[in-house]
GROMACS .gro file of C-alpha atoms in nm:
model
   87
    1MET     CA    1   7.904  20.666  10.617
    2THR     CA    2   8.056  20.417  10.373
    3LEU     CA    3   8.138  20.057  10.452
    4LYS     CA    4   8.509  20.137  10.459
    5GLU     CA    5   8.454  20.417  10.710
    6PHE     CA    6   8.237  20.187  10.921
    7LEU     CA    7   8.499  19.909  10.925
    8GLU     CA    8   8.780  20.153  11.007
    9PHE     CA    9   8.587  20.315  11.293
   10ASN     CA   10   8.796  20.287  11.612
   11PHE     CA   11   8.559  20.207  11.893
   12ILE     CA   12   8.821  20.107  12.151
   13SER     CA   13   9.134  20.308  12.209
   14VAL     CA   14   9.376  20.233  12.492
   15GLY     CA   15   9.714  20.401  12.478
   16ASP     CA   16   9.873  20.323  12.142
   17ILE     CA   17   9.627  20.041  12.070
   18GLN     CA   18   9.323  20.123  11.859
   19ILE     CA   19   9.077  19.845  11.784
   20SER     CA   20   8.844  19.892  11.491
   21ILE     CA   21   8.540  19.696  11.383
   22TYR     CA   22   8.752  19.541  11.109
   23HIS     CA   23   8.991  19.404  11.372
   24VAL     CA   24   8.705  19.252  11.571
   25ILE     CA   25   8.550  19.090  11.262
   26THR     CA   26   8.889  18.947  11.165
   27ALA     CA   27   8.940  18.806  11.515
   28ILE     CA   28   8.594  18.645  11.511
   29LEU     CA   29   8.665  18.486  11.172
   30ILE     CA   30   8.995  18.347  11.299
   31VAL     CA   31   8.817  18.185  11.596
   32VAL     CA   32   8.540  18.039  11.379
   33ILE     CA   33   8.788  17.896  11.128
   34ALA     CA   34   8.998  17.753  11.412
   35ARG     CA   35   8.692  17.581  11.563
   36VAL     CA   36   8.599  17.427  11.227
   37LEU     CA   37   8.956  17.310  11.164
   38MET     CA   38   8.983  17.163  11.513
   39SER     CA   39   8.658  16.976  11.459
   40LEU     CA   40   8.791  16.829  11.134
   41ILE     CA   41   9.123  16.737  11.294
   42ASN     CA   42   8.936  16.575  11.583
   43ARG     CA   43   8.729  16.360  11.345
   44LEU     CA   44   9.034  16.256  11.144
   45LEU     CA   45   9.224  16.162  11.459
   46LYS     CA   46   8.935  15.959  11.598
   47ARG     CA   47   8.906  15.773  11.268
   48TYR     CA   48   9.282  15.708  11.273
   49PHE     CA   49   9.269  15.591  11.635
   50SER     CA   50   8.984  15.350  11.570
   51LYS     CA   51   9.175  15.189  11.282
   52ARG     CA   52   9.490  15.154  11.493
   53LYS     CA   53   9.297  15.039  11.803
   54ILE     CA   54   9.468  15.286  12.035
   55ASP     CA   55   9.327  15.288  12.389
   56THR     CA   56   9.096  15.573  12.489
   57GLY     CA   57   9.334  15.723  12.745
   58ARG     CA   58   9.604  15.781  12.489
   59GLN     CA   59   9.348  15.910  12.240
   60PHE     CA   60   9.218  16.165  12.488
   61ALA     CA   61   9.568  16.276  12.591
   62LEU     CA   62   9.687  16.325  12.235
   63ILE     CA   63   9.372  16.510  12.127
   64GLN     CA   64   9.393  16.741  12.430
   65PHE     CA   65   9.762  16.812  12.363
   66ILE     CA   66   9.687  16.901  12.000
   67LYS     CA   67   9.394  17.121  12.110
   68TYR     CA   68   9.614  17.312  12.355
   69ILE     CA   69   9.876  17.382  12.093
   70PHE     CA   70   9.618  17.469  11.827
   71TYR     CA   71   9.419  17.706  12.049
   72THR     CA   72   9.734  17.872  12.183
   73ILE     CA   73   9.833  17.954  11.826
   74THR     CA   74   9.478  18.074  11.762
   75VAL     CA   75   9.485  18.308  12.062
   76LEU     CA   76   9.817  18.453  11.945
   77MET     CA   77   9.671  18.507  11.598
   78VAL     CA   78   9.363  18.680  11.745
   79ILE     CA   79   9.580  18.910  11.958
   80GLU     CA   80   9.785  18.999  11.651
   81ALA     CA   81   9.468  19.054  11.445
   82LEU     CA   82   9.342  19.298  11.706
   83GLY     CA   83   9.649  19.507  11.643
   84ILE     CA   84   9.833  19.418  11.961
   85SER     CA   85  10.196  19.332  11.900
   86ILE     CA   86  10.302  19.007  12.064
   87SER     CA   87  10.672  19.063  12.008
   0.00000   0.00000   0.00000
């Protein structure tokens, strides 16, 4: 079995949807990259907030709002990477 055959192996098949190992690896990479990016964004925002002296309540609210949007987009990207059409 070659690497290409291994990655293209469909181990989950439901109706028209077939999920291969390649799809799962891609989805995991998307989640890991999203976590790293969110961590960087969080640090940058906290640095910005400390320079502007914005109160902690507003900081928390804005960071949570950005996280919700960011992770919603991430979930949609993961669903699409798994081969499930979101349209």
